């Protein structure tokens, strides 16, 4: 899949191993690199749906975004480039039609509550 980043700072972080380790620690860096690799080598979002990492759609104020696990409680948050996001007749997102993503953030979004 094609992956872009919300901003230059996030892109530079993900592309610089030394900076990642300094800011995120060794464990989170290793898992983040694995998740980014999984996404890059997938043809579409459906290809990662059942891989380790718990790829899932978010709800409520984060509807239209997806998440996958890093080290607890941190998540990698991303959204499809397609706007509107492809849906079926029941309003469910069609994962197989999503082939370009924008990485939005690395966060513990459960703190937001």
PDB file of N, CA and C in Angstrom:
ATOM      1  N   UNK A   1       0.828  -1.178   0.000  1.00  0.00           N
ATOM      2  CA  UNK A   1       0.000   0.000   0.000  1.00  0.00           C
ATOM      3  C   UNK A   1       0.875   1.245   0.000  1.00  0.00           C
ATOM      4  N   UNK A   2       0.320   2.280  -0.515  1.00  0.00           N
ATOM      5  CA  UNK A   2       1.000   3.572  -0.459  1.00  0.00           C
ATOM      6  C   UNK A   2       0.709   4.190   0.905  1.00  0.00           C
ATOM      7  N   UNK A   3       1.768   4.635   1.584  1.00  0.00           N
ATOM      8  CA  UNK A   3       1.625   5.226   2.911  1.00  0.00           C
ATOM      9  C   UNK A   3       2.225   6.623   2.906  1.00  0.00           C
ATOM     10  N   UNK A   4       1.443   7.575   3.396  1.00  0.00           N
ATOM     11  CA  UNK A   4       1.933   8.935   3.594  1.00  0.00           C
ATOM     12  C   UNK A   4       1.775   9.262   5.083  1.00  0.00           C
ATOM     13  N   UNK A   5       2.242  10.432   5.468  1.00  0.00           N
ATOM     14  CA  UNK A   5       2.210  10.828   6.862  1.00  0.00           C
ATOM     15  C   UNK A   5       1.537  12.175   7.001  1.00  0.00           C
ATOM     16  N   UNK A   6       0.863  12.367   8.116  1.00  0.00           N
ATOM     17  CA  UNK A   6       0.115  13.600   8.364  1.00  0.00           C
ATOM     18  C   UNK A   6       1.001  14.833   8.290  1.00  0.00           C
ATOM     19  N   UNK A   7       2.243  14.692   8.760  1.00  0.00           N
ATOM     20  CA  UNK A   7       3.150  15.832   8.732  1.00  0.00           C
ATOM     21  C   UNK A   7       4.596  15.351   8.597  1.00  0.00           C
ATOM     22  N   UNK A   8       5.470  16.281   8.296  1.00  0.00           N
ATOM     23  CA  UNK A   8       6.888  15.981   8.077  1.00  0.00           C
ATOM     24  C   UNK A   8       7.554  15.427   9.334  1.00  0.00           C
ATOM     25  N   UNK A   9       7.158  15.942  10.491  1.00  0.00           N
ATOM     26  CA  UNK A   9       7.752  15.499  11.757  1.00  0.00           C
ATOM     27  C   UNK A   9       7.512  14.002  11.973  1.00  0.00           C
ATOM     28  N   UNK A  10       6.297  13.549  11.735  1.00  0.00           N
ATOM     29  CA  UNK A  10       5.962  12.131  11.893  1.00  0.00           C
ATOM     30  C   UNK A  10       6.691  11.283  10.852  1.00  0.00           C
ATOM     31  N   UNK A  11       6.745  11.770   9.632  1.00  0.00           N
ATOM     32  CA  UNK A  11       7.454  11.049   8.570  1.00  0.00           C
ATOM     33  C   UNK A  11       8.944  10.909   8.909  1.00  0.00           C
ATOM     34  N   UNK A  12       9.554  11.977   9.365  1.00  0.00           N
ATOM     35  CA  UNK A  12      10.976  11.926   9.715  1.00  0.00           C
ATOM     36  C   UNK A  12      11.228  11.003  10.896  1.00  0.00           C
ATOM     37  N   UNK A  13      10.306  10.974  11.836  1.00  0.00           N
ATOM     38  CA  UNK A  13      10.439  10.066  12.978  1.00  0.00           C
ATOM     39  C   UNK A  13      10.449   8.614  12.505  1.00  0.00           C
ATOM     40  N   UNK A  14       9.490   8.250  11.668  1.00  0.00           N
ATOM     41  CA  UNK A  14       9.357   6.866  11.209  1.00  0.00           C
ATOM     42  C   UNK A  14      10.508   6.455  10.290  1.00  0.00           C
ATOM     43  N   UNK A  15      11.108   7.395   9.610  1.00  0.00           N
ATOM     44  CA  UNK A  15      12.199   7.071   8.690  1.00  0.00           C
ATOM     45  C   UNK A  15      13.578   7.102   9.340  1.00  0.00           C
ATOM     46  N   UNK A  16      13.661   7.445  10.621  1.00  0.00           N
ATOM     47  CA  UNK A  16      14.951   7.561  11.286  1.00  0.00           C
ATOM     48  C   UNK A  16      14.974   6.649  12.517  1.00  0.00           C
ATOM     49  N   UNK A  17      15.631   5.492  12.385  1.00  0.00           N
ATOM     50  CA  UNK A  17      15.657   4.503  13.466  1.00  0.00           C
ATOM     51  C   UNK A  17      16.191   5.087  14.772  1.00  0.00           C
ATOM     52  N   UNK A  18      17.256   5.846  14.686  1.00  0.00           N
ATOM     53  CA  UNK A  18      17.865   6.415  15.893  1.00  0.00           C
ATOM     54  C   UNK A  18      16.888   7.355  16.611  1.00  0.00           C
ATOM     55  N   UNK A  19      16.216   8.190  15.830  1.00  0.00           N
ATOM     56  CA  UNK A  19      15.244   9.128  16.395  1.00  0.00           C
ATOM     57  C   UNK A  19      14.053   8.383  17.003  1.00  0.00           C
ATOM     58  N   UNK A  20      13.607   7.311  16.321  1.00  0.00           N
ATOM     59  CA  UNK A  20      12.499   6.515  16.841  1.00  0.00           C
ATOM     60  C   UNK A  20      12.839   5.920  18.197  1.00  0.00           C
ATOM     61  N   UNK A  21      14.013   5.315  18.301  1.00  0.00           N
ATOM     62  CA  UNK A  21      14.421   4.695  19.557  1.00  0.00           C
ATOM     63  C   UNK A  21      14.509   5.746  20.662  1.00  0.00           C
ATOM     64  N   UNK A  22      15.054   6.906  20.327  1.00  0.00           N
ATOM     65  CA  UNK A  22      15.198   7.978  21.328  1.00  0.00           C
ATOM     66  C   UNK A  22      13.830   8.457  21.830  1.00  0.00           C
ATOM     67  N   UNK A  23      12.872   8.621  20.915  1.00  0.00           N
ATOM     68  CA  UNK A  23      11.570   9.165  21.290  1.00  0.00           C
ATOM     69  C   UNK A  23      10.564   8.115  21.760  1.00  0.00           C
ATOM     70  N   UNK A  24      10.662   6.906  21.193  1.00  0.00           N
ATOM     71  CA  UNK A  24       9.640   5.895  21.472  1.00  0.00           C
ATOM     72  C   UNK A  24      10.131   4.710  22.298  1.00  0.00           C
ATOM     73  N   UNK A  25      11.435   4.535  22.385  1.00  0.00           N
ATOM     74  CA  UNK A  25      11.982   3.374  23.078  1.00  0.00           C
ATOM     75  C   UNK A  25      12.172   2.215  22.109  1.00  0.00           C
ATOM     76  N   UNK A  26      12.963   1.250  22.508  1.00  0.00           N
ATOM     77  CA  UNK A  26      13.304   0.125  21.623  1.00  0.00           C
ATOM     78  C   UNK A  26      12.101  -0.755  21.288  1.00  0.00           C
ATOM     79  N   UNK A  27      11.307  -1.101  22.289  1.00  0.00           N
ATOM     80  CA  UNK A  27      10.172  -1.991  22.060  1.00  0.00           C
ATOM     81  C   UNK A  27       9.154  -1.385  21.103  1.00  0.00           C
ATOM     82  N   UNK A  28       8.715  -0.155  21.378  1.00  0.00           N
ATOM     83  CA  UNK A  28       7.719   0.491  20.514  1.00  0.00           C
ATOM     84  C   UNK A  28       8.284   0.708  19.112  1.00  0.00           C
ATOM     85  N   UNK A  29       9.552   1.044  19.011  1.00  0.00           N
ATOM     86  CA  UNK A  29      10.185   1.216  17.702  1.00  0.00           C
ATOM     87  C   UNK A  29      10.134  -0.083  16.905  1.00  0.00           C
ATOM     88  N   UNK A  30      10.490  -1.187  17.526  1.00  0.00           N
ATOM     89  CA  UNK A  30      10.490  -2.481  16.836  1.00  0.00           C
ATOM     90  C   UNK A  30       9.094  -2.841  16.341  1.00  0.00           C
ATOM     91  N   UNK A  31       8.097  -2.622  17.186  1.00  0.00           N
ATOM     92  CA  UNK A  31       6.722  -2.955  16.803  1.00  0.00           C
ATOM     93  C   UNK A  31       6.218  -1.995  15.727  1.00  0.00           C
ATOM     94  N   UNK A  32       6.519  -0.716  15.847  1.00  0.00           N
ATOM     95  CA  UNK A  32       6.106   0.270  14.847  1.00  0.00           C
ATOM     96  C   UNK A  32       6.691  -0.075  13.477  1.00  0.00           C
ATOM     97  N   UNK A  33       7.972  -0.419  13.445  1.00  0.00           N
ATOM     98  CA  UNK A  33       8.603  -0.782  12.169  1.00  0.00           C
ATOM     99  C   UNK A  33       7.911  -2.004  11.558  1.00  0.00           C
ATOM    100  N   UNK A  34       7.539  -2.948  12.389  1.00  0.00           N
ATOM    101  CA  UNK A  34       6.844  -4.149  11.914  1.00  0.00           C
ATOM    102  C   UNK A  34       5.488  -3.787  11.321  1.00  0.00           C
ATOM    103  N   UNK A  35       4.731  -2.925  12.012  1.00  0.00           N
ATOM    104  CA  UNK A  35       3.396  -2.525  11.525  1.00  0.00           C
ATOM    105  C   UNK A  35       3.494  -1.738  10.215  1.00  0.00           C
ATOM    106  N   UNK A  36       4.447  -0.830  10.125  1.00  0.00           N
ATOM    107  CA  UNK A  36       4.623  -0.058   8.889  1.00  0.00           C
ATOM    108  C   UNK A  36       4.986  -0.999   7.744  1.00  0.00           C
ATOM    109  N   UNK A  37       5.846  -1.966   8.003  1.00  0.00           N
ATOM    110  CA  UNK A  37       6.226  -2.947   6.978  1.00  0.00           C
ATOM    111  C   UNK A  37       5.013  -3.771   6.548  1.00  0.00           C
ATOM    112  N   UNK A  38       4.196  -4.203   7.502  1.00  0.00           N
ATOM    113  CA  UNK A  38       2.986  -4.955   7.169  1.00  0.00           C
ATOM    114  C   UNK A  38       2.092  -4.142   6.238  1.00  0.00           C
ATOM    115  N   UNK A  39       1.912  -2.879   6.561  1.00  0.00           N
ATOM    116  CA  UNK A  39       1.061  -2.014   5.740  1.00  0.00           C
ATOM    117  C   UNK A  39       1.663  -1.783   4.360  1.00  0.00           C
ATOM    118  N   UNK A  40       2.966  -1.531   4.288  1.00  0.00           N
ATOM    119  CA  UNK A  40       3.610  -1.264   3.001  1.00  0.00           C
ATOM    120  C   UNK A  40       3.506  -2.448   2.042  1.00  0.00           C
ATOM    121  N   UNK A  41       3.657  -3.669   2.577  1.00  0.00           N
ATOM    122  CA  UNK A  41       3.665  -4.839   1.720  1.00  0.00           C
ATOM    123  C   UNK A  41       2.279  -5.392   1.422  1.00  0.00           C
ATOM    124  N   UNK A  42       1.261  -4.888   2.074  1.00  0.00           N
ATOM    125  CA  UNK A  42      -0.110  -5.309   1.791  1.00  0.00           C
ATOM    126  C   UNK A  42      -0.606  -4.614   0.528  1.00  0.00           C
ATOM    127  N   UNK A  43      -1.428  -5.308  -0.226  1.00  0.00           N
ATOM    128  CA  UNK A  43      -2.034  -4.691  -1.421  1.00  0.00           C
ATOM    129  C   UNK A  43      -3.173  -3.756  -1.022  1.00  0.00           C
ATOM    130  N   UNK A  44      -3.858  -4.108   0.057  1.00  0.00           N
ATOM    131  CA  UNK A  44      -4.975  -3.316   0.542  1.00  0.00           C
ATOM    132  C   UNK A  44      -5.150  -3.586   2.036  1.00  0.00           C
ATOM    133  N   UNK A  45      -6.042  -2.858   2.655  1.00  0.00           N
ATOM    134  CA  UNK A  45      -6.236  -2.969   4.098  1.00  0.00           C
ATOM    135  C   UNK A  45      -6.741  -4.349   4.510  1.00  0.00           C
ATOM    136  N   UNK A  46      -7.490  -4.999   3.654  1.00  0.00           N
ATOM    137  CA  UNK A  46      -7.994  -6.346   3.949  1.00  0.00           C
ATOM    138  C   UNK A  46      -6.846  -7.324   4.206  1.00  0.00           C
ATOM    139  N   UNK A  47      -5.717  -7.131   3.545  1.00  0.00           N
ATOM    140  CA  UNK A  47      -4.570  -8.034   3.704  1.00  0.00           C
ATOM    141  C   UNK A  47      -3.958  -8.009   5.098  1.00  0.00           C
ATOM    142  N   UNK A  48      -4.186  -6.964   5.868  1.00  0.00           N
ATOM    143  CA  UNK A  48      -3.625  -6.903   7.228  1.00  0.00           C
ATOM    144  C   UNK A  48      -4.677  -7.148   8.301  1.00  0.00           C
ATOM    145  N   UNK A  49      -5.900  -7.253   7.900  1.00  0.00           N
ATOM    146  CA  UNK A  49      -7.022  -7.335   8.836  1.00  0.00           C
ATOM    147  C   UNK A  49      -6.848  -8.409   9.908  1.00  0.00           C
ATOM    148  N   UNK A  50      -6.311  -9.552   9.545  1.00  0.00           N
ATOM    149  CA  UNK A  50      -6.210 -10.668  10.484  1.00  0.00           C
ATOM    150  C   UNK A  50      -4.780 -10.962  10.919  1.00  0.00           C
ATOM    151  N   UNK A  51      -3.865 -10.047  10.612  1.00  0.00           N
ATOM    152  CA  UNK A  51      -2.487 -10.198  11.070  1.00  0.00           C
ATOM    153  C   UNK A  51      -2.388  -9.800  12.544  1.00  0.00           C
ATOM    154  N   UNK A  52      -1.333 -10.249  13.224  1.00  0.00           N
ATOM    155  CA  UNK A  52      -1.114  -9.758  14.590  1.00  0.00           C
ATOM    156  C   UNK A  52      -1.020  -8.228  14.560  1.00  0.00           C
ATOM    157  N   UNK A  53      -1.578  -7.607  15.541  1.00  0.00           N
ATOM    158  CA  UNK A  53      -1.587  -6.143  15.599  1.00  0.00           C
ATOM    159  C   UNK A  53      -2.981  -5.605  15.813  1.00  0.00           C
ATOM    160  N   UNK A  54      -3.990  -6.470  15.698  1.00  0.00           N
ATOM    161  CA  UNK A  54      -5.366  -6.063  15.965  1.00  0.00           C
ATOM    162  C   UNK A  54      -5.775  -4.834  15.146  1.00  0.00           C
ATOM    163  N   UNK A  55      -5.665  -4.930  13.837  1.00  0.00           N
ATOM    164  CA  UNK A  55      -6.091  -3.846  12.952  1.00  0.00           C
ATOM    165  C   UNK A  55      -7.609  -3.734  13.035  1.00  0.00           C
ATOM    166  N   UNK A  56      -8.090  -2.529  13.347  1.00  0.00           N
ATOM    167  CA  UNK A  56      -9.533  -2.372  13.486  1.00  0.00           C
ATOM    168  C   UNK A  56      -9.967  -0.937  13.224  1.00  0.00           C
ATOM    169  N   UNK A  57     -11.251  -0.810  12.884  1.00  0.00           N
ATOM    170  CA  UNK A  57     -11.869   0.491  12.669  1.00  0.00           C
ATOM    171  C   UNK A  57     -12.148   1.127  14.023  1.00  0.00           C
ATOM    172  N   UNK A  58     -12.062   2.433  14.074  1.00  0.00           N
ATOM    173  CA  UNK A  58     -12.389   3.158  15.290  1.00  0.00           C
ATOM    174  C   UNK A  58     -13.804   3.722  15.182  1.00  0.00           C
ATOM    175  N   UNK A  59     -14.347   4.121  16.308  1.00  0.00           N
ATOM    176  CA  UNK A  59     -15.740   4.572  16.361  1.00  0.00           C
ATOM    177  C   UNK A  59     -15.834   5.969  16.967  1.00  0.00           C
ATOM    178  N   UNK A  60     -17.050   6.435  17.070  1.00  0.00           N
ATOM    179  CA  UNK A  60     -17.404   7.724  17.678  1.00  0.00           C
ATOM    180  C   UNK A  60     -16.618   8.876  17.059  1.00  0.00           C
ATOM    181  N   UNK A  61     -15.861   9.633  17.857  1.00  0.00           N
ATOM    182  CA  UNK A  61     -15.171  10.813  17.328  1.00  0.00           C
ATOM    183  C   UNK A  61     -13.974  10.445  16.453  1.00  0.00           C
ATOM    184  N   UNK A  62     -13.652   9.160  16.361  1.00  0.00           N
ATOM    185  CA  UNK A  62     -12.553   8.703  15.504  1.00  0.00           C
ATOM    186  C   UNK A  62     -13.065   7.857  14.327  1.00  0.00           C
ATOM    187  N   UNK A  63     -14.347   7.924  14.038  1.00  0.00           N
ATOM    188  CA  UNK A  63     -14.914   7.176  12.917  1.00  0.00           C
ATOM    189  C   UNK A  63     -14.210   7.605  11.624  1.00  0.00           C
ATOM    190  N   UNK A  64     -13.870   6.620  10.800  1.00  0.00           N
ATOM    191  CA  UNK A  64     -13.129   6.901   9.572  1.00  0.00           C
ATOM    192  C   UNK A  64     -11.633   6.725   9.746  1.00  0.00           C
ATOM    193  N   UNK A  65     -11.223   6.380  10.963  1.00  0.00           N
ATOM    194  CA  UNK A  65      -9.825   6.098  11.257  1.00  0.00           C
ATOM    195  C   UNK A  65      -9.688   4.629  11.646  1.00  0.00           C
ATOM    196  N   UNK A  66      -8.477   4.114  11.482  1.00  0.00           N
ATOM    197  CA  UNK A  66      -8.154   2.748  11.876  1.00  0.00           C
ATOM    198  C   UNK A  66      -7.022   2.794  12.881  1.00  0.00           C
ATOM    199  N   UNK A  67      -6.867   1.678  13.592  1.00  0.00           N
ATOM    200  CA  UNK A  67      -5.830   1.581  14.602  1.00  0.00           C
ATOM    201  C   UNK A  67      -5.217   0.189  14.560  1.00  0.00           C
ATOM    202  N   UNK A  68      -3.960   0.113  14.979  1.00  0.00           N
ATOM    203  CA  UNK A  68      -3.341  -1.178  15.240  1.00  0.00           C
ATOM    204  C   UNK A  68      -2.470  -1.014  16.480  1.00  0.00           C
ATOM    205  N   UNK A  69      -2.310  -2.122  17.185  1.00  0.00           N
ATOM    206  CA  UNK A  69      -1.582  -2.101  18.448  1.00  0.00           C
ATOM    207  C   UNK A  69      -0.086  -1.918  18.244  1.00  0.00           C
ATOM    208  N   UNK A  70       0.493  -1.135  19.136  1.00  0.00           N
ATOM    209  CA  UNK A  70       1.941  -1.088  19.291  1.00  0.00           C
ATOM    210  C   UNK A  70       2.167  -1.748  20.659  1.00  0.00           C
ATOM    211  N   UNK A  71       2.948  -1.146  21.536  1.00  0.00           N
ATOM    212  CA  UNK A  71       3.035  -1.673  22.895  1.00  0.00           C
ATOM    213  C   UNK A  71       1.925  -1.008  23.705  1.00  0.00           C
ATOM    214  N   UNK A  72       1.294  -1.749  24.579  1.00  0.00           N
ATOM    215  CA  UNK A  72       0.159  -1.236  25.335  1.00  0.00           C
ATOM    216  C   UNK A  72       0.569  -0.023  26.152  1.00  0.00           C
ATOM    217  N   UNK A  73      -0.212   1.012  26.157  1.00  0.00           N
ATOM    218  CA  UNK A  73      -1.510   1.220  25.541  1.00  0.00           C
ATOM    219  C   UNK A  73      -1.433   2.006  24.221  1.00  0.00           C
ATOM    220  N   UNK A  74      -0.273   2.029  23.578  1.00  0.00           N
ATOM    221  CA  UNK A  74      -0.083   2.869  22.393  1.00  0.00           C
ATOM    222  C   UNK A  74      -0.574   2.205  21.115  1.00  0.00           C
ATOM    223  N   UNK A  75      -1.061   3.057  20.199  1.00  0.00           N
ATOM    224  CA  UNK A  75      -1.599   2.603  18.920  1.00  0.00           C
ATOM    225  C   UNK A  75      -1.040   3.451  17.784  1.00  0.00           C
ATOM    226  N   UNK A  76      -0.988   2.838  16.616  1.00  0.00           N
ATOM    227  CA  UNK A  76      -0.694   3.542  15.372  1.00  0.00           C
ATOM    228  C   UNK A  76      -2.044   3.866  14.754  1.00  0.00           C
ATOM    229  N   UNK A  77      -2.306   5.136  14.480  1.00  0.00           N
ATOM    230  CA  UNK A  77      -3.595   5.580  13.943  1.00  0.00           C
ATOM    231  C   UNK A  77      -3.394   6.032  12.503  1.00  0.00           C
ATOM    232  N   UNK A  78      -4.290   5.570  11.622  1.00  0.00           N
ATOM    233  CA  UNK A  78      -4.207   5.938  10.214  1.00  0.00           C
ATOM    234  C   UNK A  78      -5.604   6.026   9.620  1.00  0.00           C
ATOM    235  N   UNK A  79      -5.671   6.655   8.443  1.00  0.00           N
ATOM    236  CA  UNK A  79      -6.950   6.769   7.743  1.00  0.00           C
ATOM    237  C   UNK A  79      -6.710   6.581   6.246  1.00  0.00           C
ATOM    238  N   UNK A  80      -7.732   6.144   5.524  1.00  0.00           N
ATOM    239  CA  UNK A  80      -7.611   5.977   4.080  1.00  0.00           C
ATOM    240  C   UNK A  80      -7.521   7.326   3.367  1.00  0.00           C
ATOM    241  N   UNK A  81      -6.849   7.323   2.217  1.00  0.00           N
ATOM    242  CA  UNK A  81      -6.800   8.533   1.390  1.00  0.00           C
ATOM    243  C   UNK A  81      -8.121   8.759   0.675  1.00  0.00           C
ATOM    244  N   UNK A  82      -8.823   7.668   0.351  1.00  0.00           N
ATOM    245  CA  UNK A  82     -10.080   7.818  -0.385  1.00  0.00           C
ATOM    246  C   UNK A  82     -11.089   8.586   0.443  1.00  0.00           C
ATOM    247  N   UNK A  83     -11.715   9.556  -0.193  1.00  0.00           N
ATOM    248  CA  UNK A  83     -12.749  10.331   0.455  1.00  0.00           C
ATOM    249  C   UNK A  83     -13.889  10.527  -0.526  1.00  0.00           C
ATOM    250  N   UNK A  84     -15.041   9.960  -0.309  1.00  0.00           N
ATOM    251  CA  UNK A  84     -15.424   9.213   0.882  1.00  0.00           C
ATOM    252  C   UNK A  84     -14.800   7.814   0.901  1.00  0.00           C
ATOM    253  N   UNK A  85     -14.724   7.255   2.093  1.00  0.00           N
ATOM    254  CA  UNK A  85     -14.211   5.897   2.262  1.00  0.00           C
ATOM    255  C   UNK A  85     -15.230   4.940   1.659  1.00  0.00           C
ATOM    256  N   UNK A  86     -14.787   3.974   0.839  1.00  0.00           N
ATOM    257  CA  UNK A  86     -15.734   3.048   0.208  1.00  0.00           C
ATOM    258  C   UNK A  86     -16.549   2.253   1.229  1.00  0.00           C
ATOM    259  N   UNK A  87     -17.867   2.226   1.017  1.00  0.00           N
ATOM    260  CA  UNK A  87     -18.757   1.469   1.904  1.00  0.00           C
ATOM    261  C   UNK A  87     -19.690   0.590   1.072  1.00  0.00           C
ATOM    262  N   UNK A  88     -20.222  -0.445   1.731  1.00  0.00           N
ATOM    263  CA  UNK A  88     -21.205  -1.293   1.055  1.00  0.00           C
ATOM    264  C   UNK A  88     -22.606  -0.750   1.334  1.00  0.00           C
ATOM    265  N   UNK A  89     -23.628  -1.481   0.896  1.00  0.00           N
ATOM    266  CA  UNK A  89     -25.010  -1.030   1.052  1.00  0.00           C
ATOM    267  C   UNK A  89     -25.424  -0.889   2.515  1.00  0.00           C
ATOM    268  N   UNK A  90     -24.752  -1.627   3.405  1.00  0.00           N
ATOM    269  CA  UNK A  90     -25.063  -1.566   4.835  1.00  0.00           C
ATOM    270  C   UNK A  90     -24.267  -0.487   5.565  1.00  0.00           C
ATOM    271  N   UNK A  91     -23.445   0.263   4.835  1.00  0.00           N
ATOM    272  CA  UNK A  91     -22.654   1.325   5.436  1.00  0.00           C
ATOM    273  C   UNK A  91     -21.344   0.853   6.045  1.00  0.00           C
ATOM    274  N   UNK A  92     -20.986  -0.417   5.840  1.00  0.00           N
ATOM    275  CA  UNK A  92     -19.725  -0.942   6.365  1.00  0.00           C
ATOM    276  C   UNK A  92     -18.596  -0.582   5.405  1.00  0.00           C
ATOM    277  N   UNK A  93     -17.435  -0.255   5.978  1.00  0.00           N
ATOM    278  CA  UNK A  93     -16.287   0.063   5.140  1.00  0.00           C
ATOM    279  C   UNK A  93     -15.829  -1.171   4.380  1.00  0.00           C
ATOM    280  N   UNK A  94     -15.404  -0.977   3.133  1.00  0.00           N
ATOM    281  CA  UNK A  94     -14.921  -2.069   2.296  1.00  0.00           C
ATOM    282  C   UNK A  94     -13.396  -2.044   2.349  1.00  0.00           C
ATOM    283  N   UNK A  95     -12.832  -2.844   3.236  1.00  0.00           N
ATOM    284  CA  UNK A  95     -11.395  -2.863   3.490  1.00  0.00           C
ATOM    285  C   UNK A  95     -10.588  -3.181   2.238  1.00  0.00           C
ATOM    286  N   UNK A  96     -11.102  -4.040   1.379  1.00  0.00           N
ATOM    287  CA  UNK A  96     -10.341  -4.486   0.206  1.00  0.00           C
ATOM    288  C   UNK A  96     -10.156  -3.366  -0.826  1.00  0.00           C
ATOM    289  N   UNK A  97     -10.962  -2.322  -0.743  1.00  0.00           N
ATOM    290  CA  UNK A  97     -10.853  -1.202  -1.688  1.00  0.00           C
ATOM    291  C   UNK A  97      -9.958  -0.078  -1.174  1.00  0.00           C
ATOM    292  N   UNK A  98      -9.387  -0.255   0.005  1.00  0.00           N
ATOM    293  CA  UNK A  98      -8.527   0.778   0.596  1.00  0.00           C
ATOM    294  C   UNK A  98      -7.072   0.378   0.386  1.00  0.00           C
ATOM    295  N   UNK A  99      -6.371   1.126  -0.465  1.00  0.00           N
ATOM    296  CA  UNK A  99      -4.988   0.772  -0.804  1.00  0.00           C
ATOM    297  C   UNK A  99      -3.996   1.918  -0.593  1.00  0.00           C
ATOM    298  N   UNK A 100      -4.462   3.011  -0.038  1.00  0.00           N
ATOM    299  CA  UNK A 100      -3.590   4.144   0.279  1.00  0.00           C
ATOM    300  C   UNK A 100      -3.988   4.700   1.638  1.00  0.00           C
ATOM    301  N   UNK A 101      -2.976   4.913   2.492  1.00  0.00           N
ATOM    302  CA  UNK A 101      -3.228   5.357   3.859  1.00  0.00           C
ATOM    303  C   UNK A 101      -2.411   6.574   4.225  1.00  0.00           C
ATOM    304  N   UNK A 102      -2.927   7.311   5.189  1.00  0.00           N
ATOM    305  CA  UNK A 102      -2.171   8.394   5.800  1.00  0.00           C
ATOM    306  C   UNK A 102      -2.011   8.062   7.281  1.00  0.00           C
ATOM    307  N   UNK A 103      -0.779   7.960   7.744  1.00  0.00           N
ATOM    308  CA  UNK A 103      -0.512   7.743   9.164  1.00  0.00           C
ATOM    309  C   UNK A 103      -0.732   9.078   9.867  1.00  0.00           C
ATOM    310  N   UNK A 104      -1.594   9.050  10.874  1.00  0.00           N
ATOM    311  CA  UNK A 104      -1.977  10.272  11.557  1.00  0.00           C
ATOM    312  C   UNK A 104      -1.173  10.511  12.830  1.00  0.00           C
ATOM    313  N   UNK A 105      -1.034   9.453  13.646  1.00  0.00           N
ATOM    314  CA  UNK A 105      -0.349   9.646  14.920  1.00  0.00           C
ATOM    315  C   UNK A 105      -0.030   8.318  15.595  1.00  0.00           C
ATOM    316  N   UNK A 106       0.812   8.428  16.594  1.00  0.00           N
ATOM    317  CA  UNK A 106       1.126   7.334  17.508  1.00  0.00           C
ATOM    318  C   UNK A 106       0.679   7.853  18.867  1.00  0.00           C
ATOM    319  N   UNK A 107      -0.301   7.172  19.468  1.00  0.00           N
ATOM    320  CA  UNK A 107      -0.943   7.765  20.652  1.00  0.00           C
ATOM    321  C   UNK A 107      -1.575   6.697  21.541  1.00  0.00           C
ATOM    322  N   UNK A 108      -1.777   7.069  22.785  1.00  0.00           N
ATOM    323  CA  UNK A 108      -2.629   6.310  23.685  1.00  0.00           C
ATOM    324  C   UNK A 108      -3.966   7.057  23.672  1.00  0.00           C
ATOM    325  N   UNK A 109      -4.864   6.709  22.749  1.00  0.00           N
ATOM    326  CA  UNK A 109      -6.106   7.458  22.617  1.00  0.00           C
ATOM    327  C   UNK A 109      -7.099   7.150  23.737  1.00  0.00           C
ATOM    328  N   UNK A 110      -6.847   6.131  24.534  1.00  0.00           N
ATOM    329  CA  UNK A 110      -7.748   5.836  25.657  1.00  0.00           C
ATOM    330  C   UNK A 110      -7.618   6.907  26.747  1.00  0.00           C
ATOM    331  N   UNK A 111      -6.513   7.655  26.755  1.00  0.00           N
ATOM    332  CA  UNK A 111      -6.342   8.774  27.700  1.00  0.00           C
ATOM    333  C   UNK A 111      -7.328   9.896  27.423  1.00  0.00           C
ATOM    334  N   UNK A 112      -7.835   9.969  26.187  1.00  0.00           N
ATOM    335  CA  UNK A 112      -8.694  11.075  25.778  1.00  0.00           C
ATOM    336  C   UNK A 112     -10.030  11.073  26.503  1.00  0.00           C
ATOM    337  N   UNK A 113     -10.437   9.946  27.041  1.00  0.00           N
ATOM    338  CA  UNK A 113     -11.769   9.824  27.660  1.00  0.00           C
ATOM    339  C   UNK A 113     -11.874  10.601  28.935  1.00  0.00           C
TER     340      UNK A 113
END
